[in-house]
JSON list of C-alpha atoms in Angstrom, two decimals:
[
{"chain": "A", "resi": 1, "resn": "GLY", "atom": "CA", "xyz": [31.42, 10.60, 5.70]},
{"chain": "A", "resi": 2, "resn": "LEU", "atom": "CA", "xyz": [31.42, 13.57, 7.83]},
{"chain": "A", "resi": 3, "resn": "ALA", "atom": "CA", "xyz": [34.57, 15.85, 8.01]},
{"chain": "A", "resi": 4, "resn": "ARG", "atom": "CA", "xyz": [36.80, 15.13, 10.89]},
{"chain": "A", "resi": 5, "resn": "GLU", "atom": "CA", "xyz": [36.25, 18.69, 12.40]},
{"chain": "A", "resi": 6, "resn": "HIS", "atom": "CA", "xyz": [32.51, 18.11, 12.37]},
{"chain": "A", "resi": 7, "resn": "VAL", "atom": "CA", "xyz": [32.79, 14.79, 14.08]},
{"chain": "A", "resi": 8, "resn": "ALA", "atom": "CA", "xyz": [34.97, 16.38, 16.70]},
{"chain": "A", "resi": 9, "resn": "CYS", "atom": "CA", "xyz": [32.50, 19.24, 17.23]},
{"chain": "A", "resi": 10, "resn": "LEU", "atom": "CA", "xyz": [29.54, 17.05, 17.57]},
{"chain": "A", "resi": 11, "resn": "LYS", "atom": "CA", "xyz": [31.39, 14.70, 20.03]},
{"chain": "A", "resi": 12, "resn": "ASP", "atom": "CA", "xyz": [32.47, 17.71, 22.13]},
{"chain": "A", "resi": 13, "resn": "ARG", "atom": "CA", "xyz": [29.02, 19.13, 22.21]},
{"chain": "A", "resi": 14, "resn": "TYR", "atom": "CA", "xyz": [27.79, 15.80, 23.45]},
{"chain": "A", "resi": 15, "resn": "GLN", "atom": "CA", "xyz": [30.50, 15.12, 26.02]},
{"chain": "A", "resi": 16, "resn": "LEU", "atom": "CA", "xyz": [30.84, 18.81, 27.17]},
{"chain": "A", "resi": 17, "resn": "PRO", "atom": "CA", "xyz": [27.27, 20.32, 27.13]},
{"chain": "A", "resi": 18, "resn": "GLU", "atom": "CA", "xyz": [26.77, 24.07, 28.02]},
{"chain": "A", "resi": 19, "resn": "PRO", "atom": "CA", "xyz": [23.59, 24.20, 30.14]},
{"chain": "A", "resi": 20, "resn": "ARG", "atom": "CA", "xyz": [21.81, 27.47, 29.63]},
{"chain": "A", "resi": 21, "resn": "LEU", "atom": "CA", "xyz": [21.64, 28.50, 33.15]},
{"chain": "A", "resi": 22, "resn": "GLY", "atom": "CA", "xyz": [21.97, 32.21, 32.44]},
{"chain": "A", "resi": 23, "resn": "LEU", "atom": "CA", "xyz": [19.09, 32.12, 29.91]},
{"chain": "A", "resi": 24, "resn": "GLY", "atom": "CA", "xyz": [17.00, 30.25, 32.26]},
{"chain": "A", "resi": 25, "resn": "GLU", "atom": "CA", "xyz": [17.49, 32.94, 34.89]},
{"chain": "A", "resi": 26, "resn": "ALA", "atom": "CA", "xyz": [16.83, 35.73, 32.39]},
{"chain": "A", "resi": 27, "resn": "LEU", "atom": "CA", "xyz": [13.55, 34.05, 31.29]},
{"chain": "A", "resi": 28, "resn": "CYS", "atom": "CA", "xyz": [12.17, 34.21, 34.83]},
{"chain": "A", "resi": 29, "resn": "GLY", "atom": "CA", "xyz": [9.02, 36.23, 34.62]},
{"chain": "A", "resi": 30, "resn": "VAL", "atom": "CA", "xyz": [9.06, 35.98, 30.74]},
{"chain": "A", "resi": 31, "resn": "ALA", "atom": "CA", "xyz": [8.68, 32.39, 29.90]},
{"chain": "A", "resi": 32, "resn": "SER", "atom": "CA", "xyz": [5.51, 30.67, 30.68]},
{"chain": "A", "resi": 33, "resn": "ALA", "atom": "CA", "xyz": [7.09, 27.18, 30.86]},
{"chain": "A", "resi": 34, "resn": "ALA", "atom": "CA", "xyz": [10.59, 25.83, 30.18]},
{"chain": "A", "resi": 35, "resn": "ALA", "atom": "CA", "xyz": [12.57, 22.59, 30.23]},
{"chain": "A", "resi": 36, "resn": "ASP", "atom": "CA", "xyz": [16.09, 21.63, 29.43]},
{"chain": "A", "resi": 37, "resn": "VAL", "atom": "CA", "xyz": [16.55, 19.49, 26.34]},
{"chain": "A", "resi": 38, "resn": "SER", "atom": "CA", "xyz": [18.02, 16.30, 28.01]},
{"chain": "A", "resi": 39, "resn": "ASP", "atom": "CA", "xyz": [15.60, 13.65, 26.72]},
{"chain": "A", "resi": 40, "resn": "GLY", "atom": "CA", "xyz": [15.14, 15.15, 23.16]},
{"chain": "A", "resi": 41, "resn": "LEU", "atom": "CA", "xyz": [13.49, 18.28, 21.96]},
{"chain": "A", "resi": 42, "resn": "LEU", "atom": "CA", "xyz": [10.24, 16.59, 20.87]},
{"chain": "A", "resi": 43, "resn": "SER", "atom": "CA", "xyz": [10.07, 14.60, 24.17]},
{"chain": "A", "resi": 44, "resn": "ASP", "atom": "CA", "xyz": [10.85, 17.54, 26.43]},
{"chain": "A", "resi": 45, "resn": "ALA", "atom": "CA", "xyz": [8.52, 19.80, 24.60]},
{"chain": "A", "resi": 46, "resn": "GLY", "atom": "CA", "xyz": [6.00, 17.00, 25.14]},
{"chain": "A", "resi": 47, "resn": "HIS", "atom": "CA", "xyz": [6.56, 17.22, 28.87]},
{"chain": "A", "resi": 48, "resn": "ILE", "atom": "CA", "xyz": [5.72, 20.86, 28.79]},
{"chain": "A", "resi": 49, "resn": "ALA", "atom": "CA", "xyz": [2.59, 20.24, 26.61]},
{"chain": "A", "resi": 50, "resn": "SER", "atom": "CA", "xyz": [1.38, 17.58, 29.01]},
{"chain": "A", "resi": 51, "resn": "ALA", "atom": "CA", "xyz": [1.97, 19.56, 32.09]},
{"chain": "A", "resi": 52, "resn": "SER", "atom": "CA", "xyz": [0.22, 22.62, 30.54]},
{"chain": "A", "resi": 53, "resn": "GLY", "atom": "CA", "xyz": [-2.71, 20.82, 28.85]},
{"chain": "A", "resi": 54, "resn": "VAL", "atom": "CA", "xyz": [-1.82, 22.07, 25.33]},
{"chain": "A", "resi": 55, "resn": "ARG", "atom": "CA", "xyz": [-0.33, 20.89, 22.07]},
{"chain": "A", "resi": 56, "resn": "ILE", "atom": "CA", "xyz": [3.00, 22.10, 20.92]},
{"chain": "A", "resi": 57, "resn": "GLU", "atom": "CA", "xyz": [3.69, 22.04, 17.22]},
{"chain": "A", "resi": 58, "resn": "LEU", "atom": "CA", "xyz": [7.46, 22.18, 16.46]},
{"chain": "A", "resi": 59, "resn": "GLU", "atom": "CA", "xyz": [8.63, 23.21, 12.89]},
{"chain": "A", "resi": 60, "resn": "ALA", "atom": "CA", "xyz": [11.41, 20.80, 11.86]},
{"chain": "A", "resi": 61, "resn": "ALA", "atom": "CA", "xyz": [12.97, 23.28, 9.53]},
{"chain": "A", "resi": 62, "resn": "ALA", "atom": "CA", "xyz": [13.10, 26.02, 12.17]},
{"chain": "A", "resi": 63, "resn": "VAL", "atom": "CA", "xyz": [15.17, 23.97, 14.72]},
{"chain": "A", "resi": 64, "resn": "PRO", "atom": "CA", "xyz": [18.58, 25.67, 14.72]},
{"chain": "A", "resi": 65, "resn": "LEU", "atom": "CA", "xyz": [21.55, 23.45, 13.90]},
{"chain": "A", "resi": 66, "resn": "SER", "atom": "CA", "xyz": [25.18, 23.89, 14.39]},
{"chain": "A", "resi": 67, "resn": "VAL", "atom": "CA", "xyz": [27.46, 23.86, 11.24]},
{"chain": "A", "resi": 68, "resn": "ALA", "atom": "CA", "xyz": [28.47, 20.29, 12.06]},
{"chain": "A", "resi": 69, "resn": "ALA", "atom": "CA", "xyz": [24.95, 19.06, 12.64]},
{"chain": "A", "resi": 70, "resn": "ALA", "atom": "CA", "xyz": [23.79, 20.83, 9.43]},
{"chain": "A", "resi": 71, "resn": "ALA", "atom": "CA", "xyz": [26.59, 18.96, 7.57]},
{"chain": "A", "resi": 72, "resn": "TRP", "atom": "CA", "xyz": [25.27, 15.64, 9.04]},
{"chain": "A", "resi": 73, "resn": "VAL", "atom": "CA", "xyz": [21.62, 16.45, 8.21]},
{"chain": "A", "resi": 74, "resn": "ALA", "atom": "CA", "xyz": [22.54, 17.28, 4.57]},
{"chain": "A", "resi": 75, "resn": "ALA", "atom": "CA", "xyz": [23.42, 13.73, 3.77]},
{"chain": "A", "resi": 76, "resn": "ALA", "atom": "CA", "xyz": [19.84, 12.59, 4.45]},
{"chain": "A", "resi": 77, "resn": "PRO", "atom": "CA", "xyz": [17.71, 15.65, 5.19]},
{"chain": "A", "resi": 78, "resn": "ASP", "atom": "CA", "xyz": [14.33, 14.07, 5.91]},
{"chain": "A", "resi": 79, "resn": "ALA", "atom": "CA", "xyz": [15.41, 11.40, 8.37]},
{"chain": "A", "resi": 80, "resn": "ARG", "atom": "CA", "xyz": [18.25, 13.20, 10.03]},
{"chain": "A", "resi": 81, "resn": "ARG", "atom": "CA", "xyz": [16.45, 16.48, 10.65]},
{"chain": "A", "resi": 82, "resn": "ALA", "atom": "CA", "xyz": [13.80, 14.50, 12.53]},
{"chain": "A", "resi": 83, "resn": "ASN", "atom": "CA", "xyz": [16.58, 12.81, 14.54]},
{"chain": "A", "resi": 84, "resn": "CYS", "atom": "CA", "xyz": [17.85, 16.19, 15.57]},
{"chain": "A", "resi": 85, "resn": "ALA", "atom": "CA", "xyz": [14.53, 16.73, 17.21]},
{"chain": "A", "resi": 86, "resn": "THR", "atom": "CA", "xyz": [14.49, 13.40, 19.04]},
{"chain": "A", "resi": 87, "resn": "LEU", "atom": "CA", "xyz": [18.12, 13.02, 20.26]},
{"chain": "A", "resi": 88, "resn": "GLY", "atom": "CA", "xyz": [18.87, 14.16, 23.72]},
{"chain": "A", "resi": 89, "resn": "ASP", "atom": "CA", "xyz": [21.64, 15.51, 25.89]},
{"chain": "A", "resi": 90, "resn": "ASP", "atom": "CA", "xyz": [21.61, 18.96, 24.29]},
{"chain": "A", "resi": 91, "resn": "TYR", "atom": "CA", "xyz": [20.91, 20.90, 27.44]},
{"chain": "A", "resi": 92, "resn": "GLU", "atom": "CA", "xyz": [19.56, 23.79, 25.48]},
{"chain": "A", "resi": 93, "resn": "LEU", "atom": "CA", "xyz": [16.22, 25.12, 26.69]},
{"chain": "A", "resi": 94, "resn": "VAL", "atom": "CA", "xyz": [12.86, 24.74, 25.10]},
{"chain": "A", "resi": 95, "resn": "PHE", "atom": "CA", "xyz": [10.34, 27.24, 26.44]},
{"chain": "A", "resi": 96, "resn": "THR", "atom": "CA", "xyz": [7.04, 28.84, 25.81]},
{"chain": "A", "resi": 97, "resn": "ALA", "atom": "CA", "xyz": [6.16, 32.50, 26.15]},
{"chain": "A", "resi": 98, "resn": "PRO", "atom": "CA", "xyz": [3.14, 34.61, 25.34]},
{"chain": "A", "resi": 99, "resn": "PRO", "atom": "CA", "xyz": [2.94, 36.05, 21.77]},
{"chain": "A", "resi": 100, "resn": "GLY", "atom": "CA", "xyz": [3.51, 39.65, 23.02]},
{"chain": "A", "resi": 101, "resn": "ALA", "atom": "CA", "xyz": [6.73, 38.74, 24.84]},
{"chain": "A", "resi": 102, "resn": "ALA", "atom": "CA", "xyz": [9.01, 38.37, 21.84]},
{"chain": "A", "resi": 103, "resn": "GLY", "atom": "CA", "xyz": [10.92, 41.60, 22.81]},
{"chain": "A", "resi": 104, "resn": "ARG", "atom": "CA", "xyz": [11.37, 40.52, 26.41]},
{"chain": "A", "resi": 105, "resn": "VAL", "atom": "CA", "xyz": [12.59, 37.06, 25.12]},
{"chain": "A", "resi": 106, "resn": "GLU", "atom": "CA", "xyz": [15.18, 38.75, 22.89]},
{"chain": "A", "resi": 107, "resn": "ASP", "atom": "CA", "xyz": [16.29, 40.91, 25.80]},
{"chain": "A", "resi": 108, "resn": "ALA", "atom": "CA", "xyz": [16.71, 37.82, 28.06]},
{"chain": "A", "resi": 109, "resn": "ALA", "atom": "CA", "xyz": [18.67, 36.08, 25.34]},
{"chain": "A", "resi": 110, "resn": "ARG", "atom": "CA", "xyz": [20.87, 39.20, 24.78]},
{"chain": "A", "resi": 111, "resn": "LYS", "atom": "CA", "xyz": [21.44, 39.35, 28.60]},
{"chain": "A", "resi": 112, "resn": "ALA", "atom": "CA", "xyz": [22.40, 35.74, 28.74]},
{"chain": "A", "resi": 113, "resn": "GLY", "atom": "CA", "xyz": [24.65, 35.92, 25.53]},
{"chain": "A", "resi": 114, "resn": "VAL", "atom": "CA", "xyz": [22.66, 33.07, 23.90]},
{"chain": "A", "resi": 115, "resn": "GLY", "atom": "CA", "xyz": [20.67, 32.98, 20.62]},
{"chain": "A", "resi": 116, "resn": "VAL", "atom": "CA", "xyz": [17.07, 31.90, 20.75]},
{"chain": "A", "resi": 117, "resn": "SER", "atom": "CA", "xyz": [14.82, 30.86, 17.84]},
{"chain": "A", "resi": 118, "resn": "ARG", "atom": "CA", "xyz": [11.06, 30.57, 17.51]},
{"chain": "A", "resi": 119, "resn": "ILE", "atom": "CA", "xyz": [10.61, 26.91, 16.52]},
{"chain": "A", "resi": 120, "resn": "GLY", "atom": "CA", "xyz": [6.89, 26.26, 17.01]},
{"chain": "A", "resi": 121, "resn": "THR", "atom": "CA", "xyz": [3.52, 27.22, 18.37]},
{"chain": "A", "resi": 122, "resn": "VAL", "atom": "CA", "xyz": [1.25, 26.37, 21.30]},
{"chain": "A", "resi": 123, "resn": "VAL", "atom": "CA", "xyz": [-2.29, 25.41, 20.29]},
{"chain": "A", "resi": 124, "resn": "GLU", "atom": "CA", "xyz": [-5.27, 23.65, 21.54]},
{"chain": "A", "resi": 125, "resn": "GLY", "atom": "CA", "xyz": [-4.89, 19.86, 21.98]},
{"chain": "A", "resi": 126, "resn": "GLU", "atom": "CA", "xyz": [-2.28, 17.60, 23.60]},
{"chain": "A", "resi": 127, "resn": "GLY", "atom": "CA", "xyz": [1.24, 16.36, 23.11]},
{"chain": "A", "resi": 128, "resn": "ALA", "atom": "CA", "xyz": [4.07, 17.57, 20.89]},
{"chain": "A", "resi": 129, "resn": "VAL", "atom": "CA", "xyz": [4.37, 16.98, 17.31]},
{"chain": "A", "resi": 130, "resn": "LEU", "atom": "CA", "xyz": [7.17, 17.69, 14.74]},
{"chain": "A", "resi": 131, "resn": "LEU", "atom": "CA", "xyz": [5.87, 19.22, 11.54]},
{"chain": "A", "resi": 132, "resn": "ASP", "atom": "CA", "xyz": [7.49, 19.21, 8.08]},
{"chain": "A", "resi": 133, "resn": "ALA", "atom": "CA", "xyz": [7.73, 22.27, 5.73]},
{"chain": "A", "resi": 134, "resn": "SER", "atom": "CA", "xyz": [4.12, 21.60, 4.54]},
{"chain": "A", "resi": 135, "resn": "GLY", "atom": "CA", "xyz": [2.78, 21.53, 8.02]},
{"chain": "A", "resi": 136, "resn": "ARG", "atom": "CA", "xyz": [2.30, 17.71, 8.15]},
{"chain": "A", "resi": 137, "resn": "PRO", "atom": "CA", "xyz": [3.38, 15.64, 11.11]},
{"chain": "A", "resi": 138, "resn": "VAL", "atom": "CA", "xyz": [6.69, 13.90, 10.67]},
{"chain": "A", "resi": 139, "resn": "ALA", "atom": "CA", "xyz": [6.70, 10.30, 11.72]},
{"chain": "A", "resi": 140, "resn": "VAL", "atom": "CA", "xyz": [9.31, 9.63, 14.42]},
{"chain": "A", "resi": 141, "resn": "LYS", "atom": "CA", "xyz": [10.20, 6.19, 15.88]},
{"chain": "A", "resi": 142, "resn": "ARG", "atom": "CA", "xyz": [10.33, 7.72, 19.38]},
{"chain": "A", "resi": 143, "resn": "ALA", "atom": "CA", "xyz": [10.06, 11.38, 20.63]},
{"chain": "A", "resi": 144, "resn": "GLY", "atom": "CA", "xyz": [13.17, 10.97, 22.76]},
{"chain": "A", "resi": 145, "resn": "TRP", "atom": "CA", "xyz": [14.76, 9.14, 25.61]},
{"chain": "A", "resi": 146, "resn": "ASN", "atom": "CA", "xyz": [12.23, 7.33, 27.94]},
{"chain": "A", "resi": 147, "resn": "HIS", "atom": "CA", "xyz": [13.49, 6.70, 31.37]},
{"chain": "A", "resi": 148, "resn": "GLY", "atom": "CA", "xyz": [10.79, 4.15, 32.06]},
{"chain": "A", "resi": 149, "resn": "ALA", "atom": "CA", "xyz": [11.50, 2.07, 28.97]}
]
């Protein structure tokens, strides 16, 4: 099983989330769209895609994981990495920004004291999809929490 300290870390992260309010404020005028990841990364990216009329392709391997989450994923990488993109209550931010805004995004992250990672691309189409290392869509049972279900 998972080491006790990893279980405690994941439990704390779930029960005591750290909403990225400072990052959200710093991204004003930089990000073109943003959402907190409360329903699941894939689901919340899907909300952005739907509202914006685009498709968002998320790279599963690029989604950052804590040491504890990486230890959990290591036991069953394919299934659990996909789970990390569909579980909710992270309260991290998923956002889009124009290609030329990378420096401004990094400045905003530095100002907020938060790391950011490029985890996907906005393309023509609709919805959000999780891609494996070969660029193929990963099958998921559900994109995240659905309030209407």
